[in-house]
Amino acid sequence: MKYALVTGGSRGIGKAISIKLAQQGLHVLINYRSAHDEAQKVMDYIIQEGGRAELLPFDVSSSQQVSEVLGGWMKNNNQHIDVLINNAGVTSDNLMVFMSDEEWNKVIATNQNSFFYVTRQVLEGMVINKFGRIVSIVSLSGQKGHPGQVNYSASKGAIIAASKSLAMEIGKKKITVNCVAPGFIKTDMIDGIDEKDWKRLIPLNRFGTAEEVAGVVGFLVSDDASYVTGETISVNGGMYS
Ligand code: NDP
């Protein structure tokens, strides 16, 4: 049995990824911070469909929680994580001239520091086992920029760059490291953004779905993607390439 950890697996894109990976035969650890009922529903659905899943709540921005909860799970179960999906993320938009330290630090801590804390925690097991798939959900904003998102763009751009270096570090151990960069995807995160106002800027003329992102993640963790590493795949309806 191979284990997959999906951070922020309780809602939105993470929920769709959790379900997709369970369908691909992985035992999914669904991480979240506070939305327990939502996470429970995802787990119940996976189990009802014949898959395997369990809940593993911790705050990805806390080095201590990552080490205690995730490290504790690995130690107690004597298992390692084969597939890591760094998906949990937040926005805290503001024009830079008005941006507070708190808005900057919250986004960097949740989106960027988490990459370091969570990935470091699972790496040793992957290296020893000589197999691993690491996929991080970044953003169009981290590729081309977006006004009002200097903090968010910085955090996502950093993960794209870090993934390229990590891919070079651990390729010899048969561990691949890739990113998926969504454009506008219908989830709670973009609740306040009206599709009607934006769709004319999108060649495919609509927002995407969480399942359309999960499909690409499912490919990147599969054997079909065994020779793909250090890559960022866009899922943005043609907005940017
Ligand atoms: P949602 O807001 O719908 O869900 C976010 C998820 O992340 C929730 O499960 C939430 O759990 C979890 N989460 C947030 N903070 C933490 C934390 N500190 N520790 C653990 N879990 C946390 O977001 P989306 O599904 O839309 O986004 C998923 C990823 O995709 C993010 O990285 C986002 O930046 C990226 N993305 C999204 C786009 C979009 O248009 N939706 C576009 C481009 C990128 P809880 O509810 O318990 O806090």
Coordinates of C-alpha atoms and ligand atoms in Angstrom, one line a residue:
M1 CA 0.0 0.0 0.0
K2 CA 1.3 3.4 -1.0
Y3 CA 0.5 6.4 1.2
A4 CA -0.3 9.9 -0.2
L5 CA -0.6 13.1 1.9
V6 CA -2.7 15.9 0.5
T7 CA -2.4 19.1 2.5
G8 CA -5.6 21.1 2.6
G9 CA -7.5 18.1 1.4
S10 CA -10.7 19.0 3.1
R11 CA -12.1 21.5 0.5
G12 CA -11.8 22.7 -3.1
I13 CA -8.9 21.5 -5.2
G14 CA -7.4 19.4 -2.3
K15 CA -10.7 17.5 -1.9
A16 CA -10.8 16.7 -5.6
I17 CA -7.1 15.5 -5.5
S18 CA -7.8 13.4 -2.4
I19 CA -10.6 11.6 -4.2
K20 CA -8.6 11.2 -7.4
L21 CA -5.6 9.7 -5.6
A22 CA -7.8 7.3 -3.7
Q23 CA -9.3 6.2 -7.0
Q24 CA -5.8 5.5 -8.2
G25 CA -5.3 3.1 -5.3
L26 CA -3.5 5.3 -2.8
H27 CA -4.2 5.4 0.9
V28 CA -4.9 9.1 1.4
L29 CA -4.0 11.1 4.4
I30 CA -6.3 14.1 4.3
N31 CA -4.7 17.1 6.0
Y32 CA -6.6 20.3 7.0
R33 CA -6.4 22.9 9.7
S34 CA -9.9 23.6 11.0
A35 CA -12.6 22.4 8.6
H36 CA -13.1 19.0 10.4
D37 CA -16.6 18.3 9.2
E38 CA -15.6 19.0 5.5
A39 CA -12.6 16.7 5.9
Q40 CA -14.7 14.0 7.5
K41 CA -17.1 14.1 4.5
V42 CA -14.2 13.6 2.1
M43 CA -12.9 10.7 4.0
D44 CA -16.4 9.1 4.3
Y45 CA -16.9 9.5 0.6
I46 CA -13.6 7.8 -0.3
I47 CA -14.3 4.9 2.0
Q48 CA -17.9 4.5 0.7
E49 CA -16.4 4.3 -2.8
G50 CA -14.1 1.5 -1.7
G51 CA -11.0 3.6 -1.2
R52 CA -8.7 4.1 1.8
A53 CA -8.3 7.4 3.7
E54 CA -7.7 8.9 7.1
L55 CA -7.6 12.4 8.6
L56 CA -4.4 14.1 9.7
P57 CA -5.1 17.7 10.9
F58 CA -2.2 20.0 11.4
D59 CA -1.2 23.6 10.5
V60 CA 1.2 23.4 7.6
S61 CA 2.7 26.7 8.5
S62 CA 3.9 25.4 11.9
S63 CA 7.3 23.6 11.8
Q64 CA 6.5 22.1 15.2
Q65 CA 3.1 20.8 14.3
V66 CA 4.4 19.3 11.0
S67 CA 7.2 17.5 12.9
E68 CA 4.9 16.4 15.8
V69 CA 1.8 15.3 13.9
L70 CA 3.2 14.2 10.6
G71 CA 6.5 12.9 12.0
G72 CA 4.5 11.2 14.8
W73 CA 2.2 9.5 12.3
M74 CA 5.2 8.1 10.4
K75 CA 6.9 6.9 13.5
N76 CA 3.8 5.4 15.1
N77 CA 2.7 3.6 11.9
N78 CA 6.3 2.8 10.9
Q79 CA 5.4 4.1 7.4
H80 CA 6.6 6.7 5.0
I81 CA 4.8 8.9 2.6
D82 CA 5.2 7.9 -1.1
V83 CA 3.2 10.8 -2.6
L84 CA 3.1 14.3 -1.3
I85 CA 0.7 17.0 -2.6
N86 CA 1.5 20.4 -1.2
N87 CA -1.9 22.0 -1.8
A88 CA -2.9 24.0 1.3
G89 CA -2.8 27.7 0.5
V90 CA -4.3 31.0 1.4
T91 CA -4.6 34.5 -0.1
S92 CA -4.5 37.8 1.7
D93 CA -4.7 40.3 -1.1
N94 CA -3.8 44.0 -0.9
L95 CA -2.0 46.5 -2.9
M96 CA 1.6 46.5 -1.8
V97 CA 1.6 50.1 -0.7
F98 CA -1.1 49.1 1.9
M99 CA 0.1 45.6 2.6
S100 CA 0.7 44.9 6.3
D101 CA 3.4 42.7 7.8
E102 CA 0.7 40.3 8.9
E103 CA -0.7 39.9 5.3
W104 CA 2.7 39.3 4.0
N105 CA 3.8 36.9 6.7
K106 CA 0.6 34.9 6.8
V107 CA 0.7 34.1 3.0
I108 CA 4.5 33.3 3.0
A109 CA 4.1 31.1 6.1
T110 CA 1.2 29.1 4.8
N111 CA 2.1 28.8 1.1
Q112 CA 5.9 28.9 1.1
N113 CA 7.3 27.8 4.5
S114 CA 4.9 24.9 4.5
F115 CA 6.6 23.6 1.3
F116 CA 9.9 23.4 3.3
Y117 CA 8.4 22.0 6.5
V118 CA 6.2 19.3 5.0
T119 CA 8.5 18.2 2.1
R120 CA 11.5 18.0 4.4
Q121 CA 9.5 15.8 6.8
V122 CA 8.7 13.2 4.1
L123 CA 11.9 13.3 2.1
E124 CA 14.0 10.9 4.1
G125 CA 11.5 8.1 3.7
M126 CA 11.3 8.7 0.0
V127 CA 15.1 8.7 -0.4
I128 CA 15.5 5.5 1.6
N129 CA 12.7 3.8 -0.4
K130 CA 14.0 5.2 -3.7
F131 CA 10.6 6.3 -4.8
G132 CA 8.6 9.5 -4.4
R133 CA 6.2 11.9 -6.1
I134 CA 6.0 15.5 -4.9
V135 CA 3.5 17.8 -6.5
S136 CA 2.9 21.4 -5.4
I137 CA -0.1 23.4 -6.3
V138 CA 1.2 26.8 -7.3
S139 CA -0.6 29.5 -9.3
L140 CA -0.8 31.5 -12.5
S141 CA -0.1 34.4 -10.1
G142 CA 3.3 33.0 -9.4
Q143 CA 4.1 32.6 -13.1
K144 CA 2.9 35.9 -14.6
G145 CA 2.0 38.1 -11.6
H146 CA -1.3 39.6 -10.5
P147 CA -1.9 43.0 -9.1
G148 CA -2.8 42.9 -5.4
Q149 CA -1.1 39.6 -4.9
V150 CA 2.6 40.5 -4.4
N151 CA 2.7 38.2 -1.3
Y152 CA 0.9 35.4 -3.0
S153 CA 2.9 35.6 -6.2
A154 CA 6.1 35.6 -4.2
S155 CA 5.1 32.5 -2.3
K156 CA 4.0 30.6 -5.4
G157 CA 7.0 31.7 -7.5
A158 CA 9.3 30.5 -4.7
I159 CA 7.9 27.1 -4.8
I160 CA 8.3 26.8 -8.6
A161 CA 12.0 27.7 -8.2
A162 CA 12.5 25.5 -5.1
S163 CA 10.9 22.5 -6.9
K164 CA 13.4 22.8 -9.8
S165 CA 16.4 22.7 -7.4
L166 CA 14.9 19.8 -5.4
A167 CA 14.1 17.9 -8.6
M168 CA 17.9 18.1 -9.4
E169 CA 18.9 17.1 -5.8
I170 CA 16.8 13.9 -5.6
G171 CA 16.3 12.8 -9.2
K172 CA 18.8 10.0 -8.7
K173 CA 16.6 8.5 -6.0
K174 CA 13.7 8.2 -8.5
I175 CA 11.8 11.0 -6.8
T176 CA 10.0 13.5 -9.1
V177 CA 9.2 17.0 -8.1
N178 CA 6.7 19.0 -10.1
C179 CA 4.2 21.9 -9.8
V180 CA 0.7 22.4 -11.1
A181 CA -0.3 26.0 -11.8
P182 CA -4.1 26.6 -11.9
G183 CA -5.7 29.7 -13.2
F184 CA -9.2 30.6 -12.0
I185 CA -10.7 27.4 -10.4
K186 CA -14.2 27.4 -8.9
T187 CA -13.6 27.0 -5.1
D188 CA -14.2 28.9 -1.9
M189 CA -10.9 30.7 -2.5
I190 CA -12.3 32.8 -5.4
D191 CA -15.9 33.0 -4.1
G192 CA -15.9 36.8 -4.5
I193 CA -14.7 36.8 -8.1
D194 CA -17.4 36.9 -10.8
E195 CA -16.8 34.5 -13.7
K196 CA -18.8 36.8 -16.0
D197 CA -16.3 39.6 -15.5
W198 CA -13.2 37.5 -16.2
K199 CA -14.2 34.8 -18.7
R200 CA -13.5 37.0 -21.7
L201 CA -9.8 36.9 -20.8
I202 CA -9.8 33.1 -20.7
P203 CA -9.5 31.4 -24.2
L204 CA -11.6 28.5 -23.0
N205 CA -14.2 31.1 -21.9
R206 CA -14.9 29.7 -18.4
F207 CA -13.4 29.1 -15.0
G208 CA -12.0 25.6 -14.4
T209 CA -13.1 22.9 -11.9
A210 CA -11.2 21.3 -9.1
E211 CA -11.5 18.0 -10.9
E212 CA -9.7 19.4 -13.9
V213 CA -6.7 20.2 -11.7
A214 CA -6.9 16.9 -9.9
G215 CA -6.7 15.1 -13.3
V216 CA -3.3 16.6 -14.0
V217 CA -2.1 15.8 -10.4
G218 CA -3.3 12.2 -10.9
F219 CA -1.1 12.0 -14.1
L220 CA 2.0 13.5 -12.4
V221 CA 1.8 10.9 -9.6
S222 CA 1.2 8.0 -12.0
D223 CA 3.8 5.8 -13.7
D224 CA 2.9 7.6 -17.0
A225 CA 4.8 10.6 -15.6
S226 CA 7.9 8.8 -14.4
Y227 CA 10.2 10.8 -16.7
V228 CA 8.7 14.2 -15.8
T229 CA 10.4 16.3 -13.1
G230 CA 11.2 19.9 -12.3
E231 CA 8.2 20.9 -14.5
T232 CA 5.3 23.2 -14.0
I233 CA 2.1 22.3 -15.8
S234 CA -0.5 25.1 -16.2
V235 CA -4.2 24.4 -15.9
N236 CA -5.5 27.8 -16.8
G237 CA -7.8 27.5 -19.8
G238 CA -5.1 29.1 -22.0
M239 CA -4.7 32.3 -20.1
Y240 CA -0.9 32.1 -20.0
S241 CA 1.8 29.6 -21.2
Ligands
NDP1 P1 -9.7 26.5 -0.6 O1 -9.7 27.8 0.2 O2 -11.0 26.0 -1.2 O3 -9.1 25.4 0.4 C1 -7.9 25.6 1.1 C2 -7.6 24.3 1.8 O4 -6.3 24.6 2.4 C3 -8.5 23.9 2.9 O5 -8.6 22.5 2.9 C4 -7.9 24.5 4.1 O6 -8.2 23.7 5.3 C5 -6.4 24.3 3.8 N1 -5.5 25.1 4.6 C6 -5.4 26.5 4.6 N2 -4.5 26.9 5.5 C7 -4.0 25.7 6.1 C8 -3.0 25.5 7.0 N3 -2.3 26.5 7.6 N4 -2.8 24.2 7.4 C9 -3.4 23.2 6.8 N5 -4.4 23.4 5.9 C10 -4.7 24.6 5.5 O7 -8.6 26.7 -1.7 P2 -8.4 26.1 -3.1 O8 -8.9 24.7 -3.1 O9 -9.0 27.0 -4.1 O10 -6.8 26.2 -3.3 C11 -6.0 25.0 -3.2 C12 -4.6 25.4 -3.7 O11 -4.7 25.8 -5.0 C13 -4.0 26.6 -2.9 O12 -2.6 26.4 -2.8 C14 -4.2 27.8 -3.8 O13 -3.3 28.8 -3.6 C15 -4.1 27.1 -5.2 N6 -4.8 27.8 -6.3 C16 -6.1 28.0 -6.3 C17 -6.7 28.7 -7.3 C18 -8.2 28.9 -7.4 O14 -8.7 29.6 -8.4 N7 -9.0 28.3 -6.6 C19 -5.9 29.3 -8.4 C20 -4.5 29.0 -8.3 C21 -4.0 28.3 -7.3 P3 -9.2 24.4 6.5 O15 -10.5 24.7 5.8 O16 -9.2 23.4 7.5 O17 -8.4 25.7 6.9

